[in-house]
Amino acid sequence: MTPSKDPSPEPDPDTSTGLEPGGGVPPGETPPAESSMSGAGPDETHNPARGWAKGPVTLISVLVVLIAAFFLVYALVLLL
């Protein structure tokens, strides 16, 4: 592979496709902007505004406390 004589990483505007004289890009050569594709995804029919419900959080908290208590009692039994 021969190194390029031109160290510039910019493409040569004379040989690049889709460029107008002066370096401009004609309409239709670039993809649409994000805002124009707002309806492309699926419709979200259920999007809860709040965090976790109280039931699962309470259940997980009780489970964590029970496991911590088990290991605390286990450690005390080993020490005595």
C-alpha atoms as one frame of an Amber mdcrd trajectory, in Angstrom:
protein
   0.000   0.000   0.000   1.450   3.324  -1.045   1.042   6.256   1.344  -1.022
   9.129   0.034   0.780  12.248  -1.108  -2.015  14.374   0.373  -1.963  14.078
   4.204  -5.378  15.753   4.534  -8.178  13.390   5.677 -10.776  15.502   3.855
 -12.214  13.990   0.657 -11.332  15.548  -2.643 -14.362  17.642  -3.679 -13.540
  17.126  -7.353 -13.971  13.345  -7.092 -16.622  13.078  -4.339 -20.159  12.290
  -5.426 -23.122  14.328  -4.294 -21.299  17.623  -3.832 -22.273  20.806  -5.602
 -19.696  23.354  -6.688 -18.510  25.110  -3.538 -18.924  22.026  -1.340 -22.701
  22.186  -0.728 -24.895  19.095  -0.601 -28.026  19.027  -2.768 -31.403  18.125
  -1.202 -32.036  14.398  -1.049 -28.393  13.413  -0.594 -28.568  13.249   3.215
 -30.837  11.101   5.421 -33.800  12.748   7.164 -33.311  14.298  10.571 -34.490
  12.466  13.704 -37.447  14.752  14.299 -38.980  13.828  10.969 -39.119  10.148
  11.960 -41.209  10.500  15.138 -43.908   8.093  13.943 -41.523   5.337  12.890
 -41.733   3.273  16.089 -44.607   1.292  17.605 -47.398   3.057  19.446 -46.902
   2.945  23.209 -50.268   2.271  24.780 -49.037   1.697  28.355 -46.308   3.904
  29.718 -46.513   4.220  33.521 -45.460   7.623  34.781 -44.454   6.453  38.249
 -41.778   4.090  39.493 -42.204   0.661  41.043 -45.447  -0.260  42.763 -45.450
  -0.581  46.558 -46.103  -4.343  46.526 -42.936  -5.517  44.722 -40.732  -3.061
  46.623 -42.158  -4.252  49.954 -41.748  -7.919  48.987 -38.124  -7.423  47.918
 -37.351  -5.396  51.059 -38.795  -8.089  53.343 -36.839 -10.762  51.488 -33.581
  -8.806  51.845 -34.176  -8.258  55.586 -34.915 -11.972  56.114 -31.748 -13.032
  54.277 -29.647 -10.493  56.203 -31.152 -11.711  59.501 -30.393 -15.334  58.570
 -26.728 -14.575  57.929 -26.476 -12.469  61.093 -27.886 -15.305  63.211 -25.640
 -17.803  61.399 -22.571 -15.667  62.175 -23.579 -15.372  65.831 -24.034 -19.151
  66.108 -20.570 -19.715  64.641 -19.005 -17.279  67.099 -20.597 -18.861  70.201
